[in-house]
Amino acid sequence: MRFRGTVPGAATLHLADGVALLRPEEQVFSAMLGGFADQQLARNLARSTVEGR
């Protein structure tokens, strides 16, 4: 299955073309944590549960 548009969470929604990351390790890690939290919240877990993890 191929997507023709931009899918939720795609890097193109968060990054501008041709712009380098200033602190790539920190920024990628932060984005991973945010995505992990979003995924848990989408499963209707309590915010306190997500924050504890």
PDB file of C-alpha atoms in Angstrom:
ATOM      1  CA  MET A   1       0.000   0.000   0.000  1.00  0.00           C
ATOM      2  CA  ARG A   2       1.461   3.347  -1.004  1.00  0.00           C
ATOM      3  CA  PHE A   3       0.435   6.735   0.297  1.00  0.00           C
ATOM      4  CA  ARG A   4       0.198   9.553  -2.201  1.00  0.00           C
ATOM      5  CA  GLY A   5      -0.013  12.307   0.395  1.00  0.00           C
ATOM      6  CA  THR A   6       1.731  13.010   3.647  1.00  0.00           C
ATOM      7  CA  VAL A   7       0.914  10.572   6.411  1.00  0.00           C
ATOM      8  CA  PRO A   8       0.551  11.694  10.043  1.00  0.00           C
ATOM      9  CA  GLY A   9       3.915  11.757  11.778  1.00  0.00           C
ATOM     10  CA  ALA A  10       5.924  11.924   8.562  1.00  0.00           C
ATOM     11  CA  ALA A  11       9.251  13.707   8.839  1.00  0.00           C
ATOM     12  CA  THR A  12       8.222  16.075   6.045  1.00  0.00           C
ATOM     13  CA  LEU A  13       5.637  17.555   8.401  1.00  0.00           C
ATOM     14  CA  HIS A  14       8.356  18.516  10.871  1.00  0.00           C
ATOM     15  CA  LEU A  15      11.414  19.270   8.732  1.00  0.00           C
ATOM     16  CA  ALA A  16      12.010  21.904   6.100  1.00  0.00           C
ATOM     17  CA  ASP A  17      13.800  20.890   2.903  1.00  0.00           C
ATOM     18  CA  GLY A  18      17.445  21.911   2.785  1.00  0.00           C
ATOM     19  CA  VAL A  19      17.697  22.883   6.468  1.00  0.00           C
ATOM     20  CA  ALA A  20      20.239  20.996   8.564  1.00  0.00           C
ATOM     21  CA  LEU A  21      19.479  20.006  12.140  1.00  0.00           C
ATOM     22  CA  LEU A  22      21.586  21.879  14.690  1.00  0.00           C
ATOM     23  CA  ARG A  23      21.616  19.077  17.280  1.00  0.00           C
ATOM     24  CA  PRO A  24      20.410  16.002  15.384  1.00  0.00           C
ATOM     25  CA  GLU A  25      20.791  13.451  18.185  1.00  0.00           C
ATOM     26  CA  GLU A  26      18.867  15.583  20.673  1.00  0.00           C
ATOM     27  CA  GLN A  27      16.182  16.575  18.172  1.00  0.00           C
ATOM     28  CA  VAL A  28      15.597  13.033  16.922  1.00  0.00           C
ATOM     29  CA  PHE A  29      15.419  11.696  20.484  1.00  0.00           C
ATOM     30  CA  SER A  30      12.935  14.406  21.439  1.00  0.00           C
ATOM     31  CA  ALA A  31      10.806  13.603  18.383  1.00  0.00           C
ATOM     32  CA  MET A  32      10.890   9.898  19.267  1.00  0.00           C
ATOM     33  CA  LEU A  33       9.666  10.602  22.799  1.00  0.00           C
ATOM     34  CA  GLY A  34       6.905  12.842  21.469  1.00  0.00           C
ATOM     35  CA  GLY A  35       5.803  10.180  18.996  1.00  0.00           C
ATOM     36  CA  PHE A  36       5.835   7.534  21.715  1.00  0.00           C
ATOM     37  CA  ALA A  37       3.666   9.727  23.931  1.00  0.00           C
ATOM     38  CA  ASP A  38       1.259  10.473  21.064  1.00  0.00           C
ATOM     39  CA  GLN A  39       0.925   6.759  20.307  1.00  0.00           C
ATOM     40  CA  GLN A  40       0.055   5.974  23.919  1.00  0.00           C
ATOM     41  CA  LEU A  41      -2.438   8.839  24.143  1.00  0.00           C
ATOM     42  CA  ALA A  42      -4.084   7.564  20.946  1.00  0.00           C
ATOM     43  CA  ARG A  43      -4.686   4.302  22.819  1.00  0.00           C
ATOM     44  CA  ASN A  44      -6.609   6.358  25.416  1.00  0.00           C
ATOM     45  CA  LEU A  45      -4.071   5.792  28.171  1.00  0.00           C
ATOM     46  CA  ALA A  46      -4.240   8.277  31.009  1.00  0.00           C
ATOM     47  CA  ARG A  47      -1.841  11.192  30.704  1.00  0.00           C
ATOM     48  CA  SER A  48      -0.406  10.261  34.107  1.00  0.00           C
ATOM     49  CA  THR A  49       0.411   6.792  32.760  1.00  0.00           C
ATOM     50  CA  VAL A  50       2.122   8.236  29.691  1.00  0.00           C
ATOM     51  CA  GLU A  51       4.121  10.743  31.729  1.00  0.00           C
ATOM     52  CA  GLY A  52       5.222   7.987  34.100  1.00  0.00           C
ATOM     53  CA  ARG A  53       6.642   5.976  31.261  1.00  0.00           C
TER      54      ARG A  53
END
